[in-house]
PDB file of C-alpha atoms in Angstrom:
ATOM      1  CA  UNK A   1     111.231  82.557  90.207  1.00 39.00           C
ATOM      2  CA  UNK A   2     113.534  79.629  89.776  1.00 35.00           C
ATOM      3  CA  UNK A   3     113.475  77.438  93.174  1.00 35.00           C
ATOM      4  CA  UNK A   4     110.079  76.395  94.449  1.00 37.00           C
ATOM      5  CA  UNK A   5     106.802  76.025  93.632  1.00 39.00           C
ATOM      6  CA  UNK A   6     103.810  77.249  95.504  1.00 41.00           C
ATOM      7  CA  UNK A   7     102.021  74.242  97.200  1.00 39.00           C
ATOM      8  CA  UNK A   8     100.524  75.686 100.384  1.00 42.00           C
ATOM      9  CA  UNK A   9      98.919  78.890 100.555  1.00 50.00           C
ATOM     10  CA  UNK A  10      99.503  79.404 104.019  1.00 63.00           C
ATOM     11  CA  UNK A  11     102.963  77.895 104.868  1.00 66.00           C
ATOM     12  CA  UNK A  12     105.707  77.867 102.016  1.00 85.00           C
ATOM     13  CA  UNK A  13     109.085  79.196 101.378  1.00 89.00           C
ATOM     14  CA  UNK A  14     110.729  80.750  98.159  1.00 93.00           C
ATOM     15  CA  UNK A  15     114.145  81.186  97.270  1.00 93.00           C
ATOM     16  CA  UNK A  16     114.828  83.564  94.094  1.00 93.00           C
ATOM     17  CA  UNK A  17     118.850  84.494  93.225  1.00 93.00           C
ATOM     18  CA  UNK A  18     119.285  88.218  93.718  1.00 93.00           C
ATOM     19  CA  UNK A  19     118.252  89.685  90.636  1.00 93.00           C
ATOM     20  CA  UNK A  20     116.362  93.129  90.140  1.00 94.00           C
ATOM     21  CA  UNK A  21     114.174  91.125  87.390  1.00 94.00           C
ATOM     22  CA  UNK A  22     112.597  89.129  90.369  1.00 95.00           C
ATOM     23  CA  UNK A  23     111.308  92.196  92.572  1.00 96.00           C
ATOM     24  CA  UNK A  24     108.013  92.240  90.570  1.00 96.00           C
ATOM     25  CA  UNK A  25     107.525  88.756  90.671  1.00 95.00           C
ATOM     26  CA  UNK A  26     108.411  88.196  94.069  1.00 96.00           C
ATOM     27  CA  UNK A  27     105.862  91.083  95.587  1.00 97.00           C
ATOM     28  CA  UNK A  28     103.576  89.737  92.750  1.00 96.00           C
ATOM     29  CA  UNK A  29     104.046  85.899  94.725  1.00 95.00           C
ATOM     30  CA  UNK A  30     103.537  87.389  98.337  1.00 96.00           C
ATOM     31  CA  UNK A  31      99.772  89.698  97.323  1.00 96.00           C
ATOM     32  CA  UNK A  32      98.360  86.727  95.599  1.00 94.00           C
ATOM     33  CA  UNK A  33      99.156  83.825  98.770  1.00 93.00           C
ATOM     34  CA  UNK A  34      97.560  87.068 100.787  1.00 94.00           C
ATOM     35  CA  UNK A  35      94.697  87.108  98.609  1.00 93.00           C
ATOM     36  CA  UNK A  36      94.035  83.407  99.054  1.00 90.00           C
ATOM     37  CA  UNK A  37      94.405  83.835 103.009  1.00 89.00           C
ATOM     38  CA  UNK A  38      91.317  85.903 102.541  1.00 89.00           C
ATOM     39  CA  UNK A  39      92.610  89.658 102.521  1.00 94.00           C
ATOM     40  CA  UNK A  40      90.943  92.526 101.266  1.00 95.00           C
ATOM     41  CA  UNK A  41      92.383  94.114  98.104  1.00 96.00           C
ATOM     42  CA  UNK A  42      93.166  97.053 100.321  1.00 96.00           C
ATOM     43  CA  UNK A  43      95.390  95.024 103.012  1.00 97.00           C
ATOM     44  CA  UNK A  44      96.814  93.068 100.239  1.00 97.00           C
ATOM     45  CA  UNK A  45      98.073  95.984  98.621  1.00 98.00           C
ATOM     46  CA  UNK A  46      99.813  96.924 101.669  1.00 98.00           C
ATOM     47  CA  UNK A  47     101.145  93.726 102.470  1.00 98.00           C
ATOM     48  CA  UNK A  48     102.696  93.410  98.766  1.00 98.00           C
ATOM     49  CA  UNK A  49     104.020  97.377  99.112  1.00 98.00           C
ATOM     50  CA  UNK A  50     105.672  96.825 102.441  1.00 98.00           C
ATOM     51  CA  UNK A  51     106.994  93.395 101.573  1.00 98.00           C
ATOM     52  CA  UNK A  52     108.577  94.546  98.170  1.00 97.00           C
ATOM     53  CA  UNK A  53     110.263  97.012  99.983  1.00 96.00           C
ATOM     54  CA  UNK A  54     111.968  94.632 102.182  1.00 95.00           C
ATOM     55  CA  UNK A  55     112.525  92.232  99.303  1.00 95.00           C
ATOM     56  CA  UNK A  56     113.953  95.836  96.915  1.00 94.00           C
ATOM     57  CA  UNK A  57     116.761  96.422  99.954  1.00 91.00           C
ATOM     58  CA  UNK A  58     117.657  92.699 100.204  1.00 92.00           C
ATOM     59  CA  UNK A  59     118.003  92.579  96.501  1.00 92.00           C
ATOM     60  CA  UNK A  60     120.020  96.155  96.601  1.00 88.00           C
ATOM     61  CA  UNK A  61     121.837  95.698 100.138  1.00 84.00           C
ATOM     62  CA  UNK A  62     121.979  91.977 101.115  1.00 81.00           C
ATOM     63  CA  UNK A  63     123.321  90.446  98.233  1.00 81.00           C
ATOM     64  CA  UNK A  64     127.239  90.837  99.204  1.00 83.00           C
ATOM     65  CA  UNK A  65     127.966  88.699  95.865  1.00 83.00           C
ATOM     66  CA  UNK A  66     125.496  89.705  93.436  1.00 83.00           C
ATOM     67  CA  UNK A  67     123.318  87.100  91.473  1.00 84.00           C
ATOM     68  CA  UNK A  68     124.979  84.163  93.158  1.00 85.00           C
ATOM     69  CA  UNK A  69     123.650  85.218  96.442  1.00 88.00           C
ATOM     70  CA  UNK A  70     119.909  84.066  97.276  1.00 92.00           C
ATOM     71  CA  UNK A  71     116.504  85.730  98.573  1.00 95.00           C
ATOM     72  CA  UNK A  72     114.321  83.471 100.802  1.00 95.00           C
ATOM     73  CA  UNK A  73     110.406  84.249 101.652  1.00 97.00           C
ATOM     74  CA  UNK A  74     108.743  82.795 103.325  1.00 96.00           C
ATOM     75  CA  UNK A  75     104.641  83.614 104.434  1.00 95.00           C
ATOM     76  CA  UNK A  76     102.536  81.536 106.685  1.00 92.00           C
ATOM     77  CA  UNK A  77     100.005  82.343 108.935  1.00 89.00           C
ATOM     78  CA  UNK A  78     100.733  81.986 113.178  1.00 87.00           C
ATOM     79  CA  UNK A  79      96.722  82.303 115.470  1.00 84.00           C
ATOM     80  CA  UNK A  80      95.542  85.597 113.917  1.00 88.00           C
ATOM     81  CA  UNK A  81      98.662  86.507 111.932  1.00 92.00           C
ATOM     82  CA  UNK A  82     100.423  86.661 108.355  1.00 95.00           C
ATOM     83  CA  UNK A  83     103.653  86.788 108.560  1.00 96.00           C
ATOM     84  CA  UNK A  84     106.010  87.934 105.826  1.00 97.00           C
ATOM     85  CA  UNK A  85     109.710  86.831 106.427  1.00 97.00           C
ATOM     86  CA  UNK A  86     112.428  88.018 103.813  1.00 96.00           C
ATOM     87  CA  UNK A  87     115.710  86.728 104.556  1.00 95.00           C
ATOM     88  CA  UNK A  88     119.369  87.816 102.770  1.00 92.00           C
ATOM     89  CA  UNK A  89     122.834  87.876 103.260  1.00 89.00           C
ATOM     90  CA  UNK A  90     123.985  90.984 103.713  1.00 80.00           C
ATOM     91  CA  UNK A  91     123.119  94.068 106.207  1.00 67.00           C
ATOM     92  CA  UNK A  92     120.070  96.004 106.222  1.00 60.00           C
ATOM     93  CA  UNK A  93     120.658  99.465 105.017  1.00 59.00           C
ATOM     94  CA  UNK A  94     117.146 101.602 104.959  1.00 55.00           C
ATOM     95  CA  UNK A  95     117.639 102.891 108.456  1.00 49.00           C
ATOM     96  CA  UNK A  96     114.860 103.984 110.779  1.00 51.00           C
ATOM     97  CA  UNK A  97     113.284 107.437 109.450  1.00 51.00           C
ATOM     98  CA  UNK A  98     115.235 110.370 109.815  1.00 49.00           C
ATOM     99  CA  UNK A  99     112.970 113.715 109.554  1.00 51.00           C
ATOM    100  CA  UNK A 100     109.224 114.457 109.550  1.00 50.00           C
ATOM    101  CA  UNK A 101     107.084 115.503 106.813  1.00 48.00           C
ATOM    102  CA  UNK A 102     109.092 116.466 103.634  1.00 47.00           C
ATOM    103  CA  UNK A 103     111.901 116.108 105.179  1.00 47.00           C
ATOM    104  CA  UNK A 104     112.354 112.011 105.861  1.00 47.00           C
ATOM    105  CA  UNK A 105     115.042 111.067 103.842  1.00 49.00           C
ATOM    106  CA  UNK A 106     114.468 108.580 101.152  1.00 44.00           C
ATOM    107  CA  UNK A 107     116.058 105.346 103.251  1.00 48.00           C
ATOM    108  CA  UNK A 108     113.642 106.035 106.358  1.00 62.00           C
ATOM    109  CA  UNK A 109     110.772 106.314 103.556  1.00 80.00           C
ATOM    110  CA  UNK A 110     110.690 102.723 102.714  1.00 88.00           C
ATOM    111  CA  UNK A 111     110.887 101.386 106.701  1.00 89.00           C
ATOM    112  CA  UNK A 112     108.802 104.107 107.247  1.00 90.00           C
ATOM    113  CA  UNK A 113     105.948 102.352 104.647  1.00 94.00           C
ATOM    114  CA  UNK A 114     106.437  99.294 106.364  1.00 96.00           C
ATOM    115  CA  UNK A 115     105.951 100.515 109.927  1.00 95.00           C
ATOM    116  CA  UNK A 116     102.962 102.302 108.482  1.00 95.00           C
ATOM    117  CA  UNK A 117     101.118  99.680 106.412  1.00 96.00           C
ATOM    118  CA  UNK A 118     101.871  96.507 108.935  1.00 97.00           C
ATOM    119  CA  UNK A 119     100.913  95.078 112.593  1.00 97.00           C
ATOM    120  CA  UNK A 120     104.393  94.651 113.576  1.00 96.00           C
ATOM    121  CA  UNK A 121     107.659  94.668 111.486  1.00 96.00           C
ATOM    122  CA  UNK A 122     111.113  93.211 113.180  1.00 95.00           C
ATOM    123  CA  UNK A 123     114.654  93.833 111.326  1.00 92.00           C
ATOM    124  CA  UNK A 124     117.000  91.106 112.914  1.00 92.00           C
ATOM    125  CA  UNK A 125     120.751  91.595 112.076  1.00 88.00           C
ATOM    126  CA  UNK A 126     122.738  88.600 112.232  1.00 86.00           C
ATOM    127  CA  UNK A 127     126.696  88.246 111.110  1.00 84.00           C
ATOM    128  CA  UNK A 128     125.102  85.402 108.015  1.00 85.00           C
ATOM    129  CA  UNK A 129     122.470  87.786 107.315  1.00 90.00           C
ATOM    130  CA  UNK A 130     119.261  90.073 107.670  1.00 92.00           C
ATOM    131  CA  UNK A 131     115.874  89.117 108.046  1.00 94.00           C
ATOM    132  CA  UNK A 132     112.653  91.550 107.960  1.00 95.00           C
ATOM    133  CA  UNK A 133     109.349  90.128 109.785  1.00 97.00           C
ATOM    134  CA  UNK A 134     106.420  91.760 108.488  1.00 97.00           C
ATOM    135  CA  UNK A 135     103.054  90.905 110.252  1.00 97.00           C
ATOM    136  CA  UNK A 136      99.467  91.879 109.496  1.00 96.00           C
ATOM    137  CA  UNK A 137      96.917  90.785 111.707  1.00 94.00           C
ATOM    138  CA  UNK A 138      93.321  89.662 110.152  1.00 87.00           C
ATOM    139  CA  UNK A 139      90.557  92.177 111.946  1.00 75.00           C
TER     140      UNK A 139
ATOM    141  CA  UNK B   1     106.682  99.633  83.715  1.00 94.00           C
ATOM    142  CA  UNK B   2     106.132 101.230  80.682  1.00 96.00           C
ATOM    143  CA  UNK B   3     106.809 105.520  80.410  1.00 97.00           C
ATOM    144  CA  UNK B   4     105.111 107.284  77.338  1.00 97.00           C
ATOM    145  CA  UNK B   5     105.354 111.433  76.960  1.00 97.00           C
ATOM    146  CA  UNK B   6     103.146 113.715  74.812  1.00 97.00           C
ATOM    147  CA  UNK B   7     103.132 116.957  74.849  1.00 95.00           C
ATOM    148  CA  UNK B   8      99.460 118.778  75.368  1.00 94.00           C
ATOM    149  CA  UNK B   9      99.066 121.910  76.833  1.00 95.00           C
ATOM    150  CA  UNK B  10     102.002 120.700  79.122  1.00 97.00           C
ATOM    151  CA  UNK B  11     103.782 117.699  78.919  1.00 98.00           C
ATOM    152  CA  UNK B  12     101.945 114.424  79.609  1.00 98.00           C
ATOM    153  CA  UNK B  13     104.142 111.598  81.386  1.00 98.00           C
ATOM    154  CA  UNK B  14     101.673 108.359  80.950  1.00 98.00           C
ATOM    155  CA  UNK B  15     102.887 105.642  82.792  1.00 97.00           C
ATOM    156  CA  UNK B  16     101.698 102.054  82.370  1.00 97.00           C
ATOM    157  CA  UNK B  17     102.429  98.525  84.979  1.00 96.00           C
ATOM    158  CA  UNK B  18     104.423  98.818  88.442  1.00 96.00           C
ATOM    159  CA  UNK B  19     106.580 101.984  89.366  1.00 96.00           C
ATOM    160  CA  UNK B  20     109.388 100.267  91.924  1.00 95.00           C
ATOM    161  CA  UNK B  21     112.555 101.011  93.705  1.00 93.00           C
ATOM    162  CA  UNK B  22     114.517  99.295  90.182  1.00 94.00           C
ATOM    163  CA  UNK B  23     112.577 101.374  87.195  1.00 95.00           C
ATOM    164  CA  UNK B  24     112.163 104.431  89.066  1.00 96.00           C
ATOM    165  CA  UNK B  25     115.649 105.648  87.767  1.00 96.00           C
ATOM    166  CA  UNK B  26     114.042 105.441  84.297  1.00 97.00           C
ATOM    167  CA  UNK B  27     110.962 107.995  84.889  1.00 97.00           C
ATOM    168  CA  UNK B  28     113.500 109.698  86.422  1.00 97.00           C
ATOM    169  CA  UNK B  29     115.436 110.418  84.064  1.00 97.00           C
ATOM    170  CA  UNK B  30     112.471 111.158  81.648  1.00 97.00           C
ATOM    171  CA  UNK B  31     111.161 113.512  83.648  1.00 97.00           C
ATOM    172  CA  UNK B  32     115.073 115.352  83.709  1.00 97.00           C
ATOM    173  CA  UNK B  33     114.774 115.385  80.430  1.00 97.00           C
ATOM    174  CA  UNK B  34     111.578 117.190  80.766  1.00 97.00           C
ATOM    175  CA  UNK B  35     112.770 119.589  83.254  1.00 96.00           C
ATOM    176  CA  UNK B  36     116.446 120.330  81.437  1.00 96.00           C
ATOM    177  CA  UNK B  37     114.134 121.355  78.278  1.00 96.00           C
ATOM    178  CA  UNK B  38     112.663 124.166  80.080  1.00 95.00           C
ATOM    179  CA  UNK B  39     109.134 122.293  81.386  1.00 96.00           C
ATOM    180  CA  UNK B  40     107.862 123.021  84.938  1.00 95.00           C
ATOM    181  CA  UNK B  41     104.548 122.356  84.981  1.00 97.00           C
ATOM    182  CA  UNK B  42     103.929 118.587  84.536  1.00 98.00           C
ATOM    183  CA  UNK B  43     101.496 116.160  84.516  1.00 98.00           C
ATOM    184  CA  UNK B  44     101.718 112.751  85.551  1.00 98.00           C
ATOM    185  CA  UNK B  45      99.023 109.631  84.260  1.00 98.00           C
ATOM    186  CA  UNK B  46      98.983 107.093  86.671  1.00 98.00           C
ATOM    187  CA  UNK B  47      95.568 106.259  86.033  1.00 97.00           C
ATOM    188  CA  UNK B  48      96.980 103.081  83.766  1.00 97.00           C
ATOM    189  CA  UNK B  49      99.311 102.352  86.700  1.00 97.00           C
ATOM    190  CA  UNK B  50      98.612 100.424  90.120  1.00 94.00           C
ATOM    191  CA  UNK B  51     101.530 100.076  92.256  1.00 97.00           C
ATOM    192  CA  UNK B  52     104.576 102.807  93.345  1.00 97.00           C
ATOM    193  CA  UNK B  53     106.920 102.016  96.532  1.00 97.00           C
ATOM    194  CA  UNK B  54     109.508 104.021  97.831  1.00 95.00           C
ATOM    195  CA  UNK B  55     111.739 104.726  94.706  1.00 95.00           C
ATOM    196  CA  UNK B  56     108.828 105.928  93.139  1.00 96.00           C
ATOM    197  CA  UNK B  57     107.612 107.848  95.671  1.00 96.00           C
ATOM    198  CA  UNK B  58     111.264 109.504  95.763  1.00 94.00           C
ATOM    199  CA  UNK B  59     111.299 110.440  91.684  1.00 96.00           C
ATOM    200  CA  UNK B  60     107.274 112.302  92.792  1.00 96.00           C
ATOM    201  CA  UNK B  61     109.042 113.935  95.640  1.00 95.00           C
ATOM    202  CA  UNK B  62     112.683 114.754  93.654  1.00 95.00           C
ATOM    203  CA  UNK B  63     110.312 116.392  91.145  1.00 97.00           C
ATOM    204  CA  UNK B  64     108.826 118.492  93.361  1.00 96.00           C
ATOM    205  CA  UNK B  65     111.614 120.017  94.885  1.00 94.00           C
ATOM    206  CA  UNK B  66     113.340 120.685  91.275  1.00 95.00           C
ATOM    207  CA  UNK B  67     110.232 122.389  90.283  1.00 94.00           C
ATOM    208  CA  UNK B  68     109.807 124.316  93.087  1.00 85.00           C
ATOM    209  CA  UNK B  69     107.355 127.148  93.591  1.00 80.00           C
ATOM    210  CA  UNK B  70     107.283 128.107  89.597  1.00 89.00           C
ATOM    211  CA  UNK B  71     105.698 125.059  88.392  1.00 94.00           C
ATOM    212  CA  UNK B  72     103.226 122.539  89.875  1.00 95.00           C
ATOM    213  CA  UNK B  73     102.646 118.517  88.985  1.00 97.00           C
ATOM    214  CA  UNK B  74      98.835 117.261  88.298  1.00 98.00           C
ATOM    215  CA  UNK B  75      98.666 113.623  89.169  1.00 98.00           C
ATOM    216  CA  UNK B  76      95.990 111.419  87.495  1.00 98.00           C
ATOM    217  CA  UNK B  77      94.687 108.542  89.151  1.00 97.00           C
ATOM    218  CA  UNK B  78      91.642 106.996  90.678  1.00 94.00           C
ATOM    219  CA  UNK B  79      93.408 104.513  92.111  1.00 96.00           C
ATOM    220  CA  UNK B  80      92.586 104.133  95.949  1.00 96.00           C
ATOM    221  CA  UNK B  81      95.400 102.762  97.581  1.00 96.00           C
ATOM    222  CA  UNK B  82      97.684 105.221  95.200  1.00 97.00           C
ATOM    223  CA  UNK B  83      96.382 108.205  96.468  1.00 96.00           C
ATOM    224  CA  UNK B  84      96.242 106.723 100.388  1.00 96.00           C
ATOM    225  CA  UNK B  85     100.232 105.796 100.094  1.00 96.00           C
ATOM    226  CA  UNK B  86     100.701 109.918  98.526  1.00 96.00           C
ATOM    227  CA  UNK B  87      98.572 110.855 101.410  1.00 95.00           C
ATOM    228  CA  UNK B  88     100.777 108.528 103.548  1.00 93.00           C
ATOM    229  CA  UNK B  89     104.058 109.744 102.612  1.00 92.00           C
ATOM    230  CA  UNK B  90     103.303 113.663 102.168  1.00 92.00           C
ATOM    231  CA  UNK B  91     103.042 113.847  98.776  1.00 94.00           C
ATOM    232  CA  UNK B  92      99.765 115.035  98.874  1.00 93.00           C
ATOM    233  CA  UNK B  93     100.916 117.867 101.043  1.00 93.00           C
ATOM    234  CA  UNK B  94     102.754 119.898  98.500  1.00 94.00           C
ATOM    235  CA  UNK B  95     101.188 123.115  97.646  1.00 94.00           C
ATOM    236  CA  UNK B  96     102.319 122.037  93.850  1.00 95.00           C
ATOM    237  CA  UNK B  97     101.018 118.773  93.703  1.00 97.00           C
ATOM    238  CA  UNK B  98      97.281 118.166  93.100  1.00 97.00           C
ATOM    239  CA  UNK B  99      95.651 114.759  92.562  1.00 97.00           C
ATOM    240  CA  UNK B 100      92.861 114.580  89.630  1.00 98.00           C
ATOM    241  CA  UNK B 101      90.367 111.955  88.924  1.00 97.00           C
ATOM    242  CA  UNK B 102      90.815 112.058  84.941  1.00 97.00           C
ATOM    243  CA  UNK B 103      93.598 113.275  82.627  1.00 97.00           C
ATOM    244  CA  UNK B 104      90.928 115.700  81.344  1.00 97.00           C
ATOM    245  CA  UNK B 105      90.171 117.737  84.498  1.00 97.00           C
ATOM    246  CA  UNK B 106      93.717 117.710  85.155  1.00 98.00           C
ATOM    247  CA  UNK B 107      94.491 119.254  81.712  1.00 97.00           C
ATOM    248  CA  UNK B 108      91.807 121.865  82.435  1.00 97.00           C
ATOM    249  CA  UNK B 109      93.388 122.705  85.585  1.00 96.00           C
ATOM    250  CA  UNK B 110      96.756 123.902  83.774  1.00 96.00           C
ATOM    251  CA  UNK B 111      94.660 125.552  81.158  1.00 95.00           C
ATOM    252  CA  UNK B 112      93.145 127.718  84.065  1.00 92.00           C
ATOM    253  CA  UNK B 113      96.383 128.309  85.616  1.00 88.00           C
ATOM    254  CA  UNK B 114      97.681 128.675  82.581  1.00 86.00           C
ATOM    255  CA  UNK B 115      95.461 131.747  81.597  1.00 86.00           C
ATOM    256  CA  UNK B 116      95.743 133.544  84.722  1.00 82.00           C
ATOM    257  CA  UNK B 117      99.248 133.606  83.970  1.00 78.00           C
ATOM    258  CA  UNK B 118      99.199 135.381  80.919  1.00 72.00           C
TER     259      UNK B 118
END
């Protein structure tokens, strides 16, 4: 993770160049500033899931040059939220699920986890590029 | 991610660290292996393994299907928020797939089927 160091728990950004080496560490980055906003090991497992599938397609999908392009994160928490943001440059591909049961396709199965695991998950499309919102609200 | 395959009564696919969407392709490809030399019945370790997202889930899922109805997949692990995610994405609901607490009752479970097969 070559950019930026951790120095808030609650309020930082990250910026990683889009390499497959950095999905581990990135997911990795998000479950332990979870863990320190006081999450249980069960909804920090879902937060690092459904965020390292959003960080897996912008690696995969929204990296229009390769290596030279850049993932940000950034996690901070908004009244009674955590919000995951992961930003890249290209367009989301992992449409909305298509099928039930056996049947969803493998792109829907990834939104599909997110929708699933999270409060509230927003995929914004802009022409510079695509940002997934994950939130989790603390119970 | 780390894959290591024995062969016991079946074969054995241990797999140690993070399954994810960029290493799945490689326990894929081990367990093609597997299949092209014949095996059906398969049994998966995850009990040294605590995290598998959607490419992983995919691999469970392609193996499955290529499988079919004349071999089944034992899946070892105690880990909870493993098994909720299988239960979460269907996995769980495959009449070949069962989930085991312990490589040993899962061995004992092909050894069962095993004999009622002869």
């Amino acid at each position: 993770m070559p950019v930026t160091d951790k120095k808030c728990s609650v309020n930082n950004e990250y910026a990683f160049a889009s390499e497959t080496k950095f999905l581990q560490q990135a997911r990795n980055l998000v479950a332990e500033i979870a863990t320190d906003c006081g999450f249980s090991e069960q909804i920090v497992f879902d937060i690092k899931l459904a965020a390292g599938e959003a960080i897996a397609n912008a690696i995969e999908h929204g990296s229009p040059n390769g290596k030279s392009n850049s993932i940000k994160i950034t996690c901070y928490c908004e009244n009674d939220d955590f919000i995951v943001i992961v930003r890249d440059e290209g367009r989301f591909k992992k449409k909305l699920p298509v099928g039930t049961g056996d049947n969803v396709n493998f792109r829907g199965r990834g939104v599909l986890i997110m929708l699933a695991l999270m409060d509230k998950v927003i995929i914004d499309e802009t022409k510079s590029g695509t940002s997934v919102h994950l939130s989790k609200r603390y119970r | 991610m780390k894959i290591e395959v024995t062969k016991e009564i079946v074969p054995v696919i241990e797999i140690t660290g993070e399954v994810d969407y960029f290493r799945a392709p490689e326990l894929e490809s081990a367990i093609d292996d597997l299949i092209l030399d014949g095996n059906r019945n398969l049994l998966f370790d995850f009990s040294k393994a605590d995290y598998i997202d959607s490419g992983g889930i995919e691999v469970l899922i392609g193996t499955l299907r290529k499988i079919s109805k004349v071999g089944r997949l034992n899946f070892v692990s105690s880990n909870d928020d493993v098994v909720r995610l299988l239960d979460l994405v269907g996995v769980s609901r495959y009449s070949t797939f069962s989930l085991f607490s312990s490589k040993d009752e899962a061995i004992e479970d092909f050894k069962e089927v095993l004999k009622k097969c002869q």
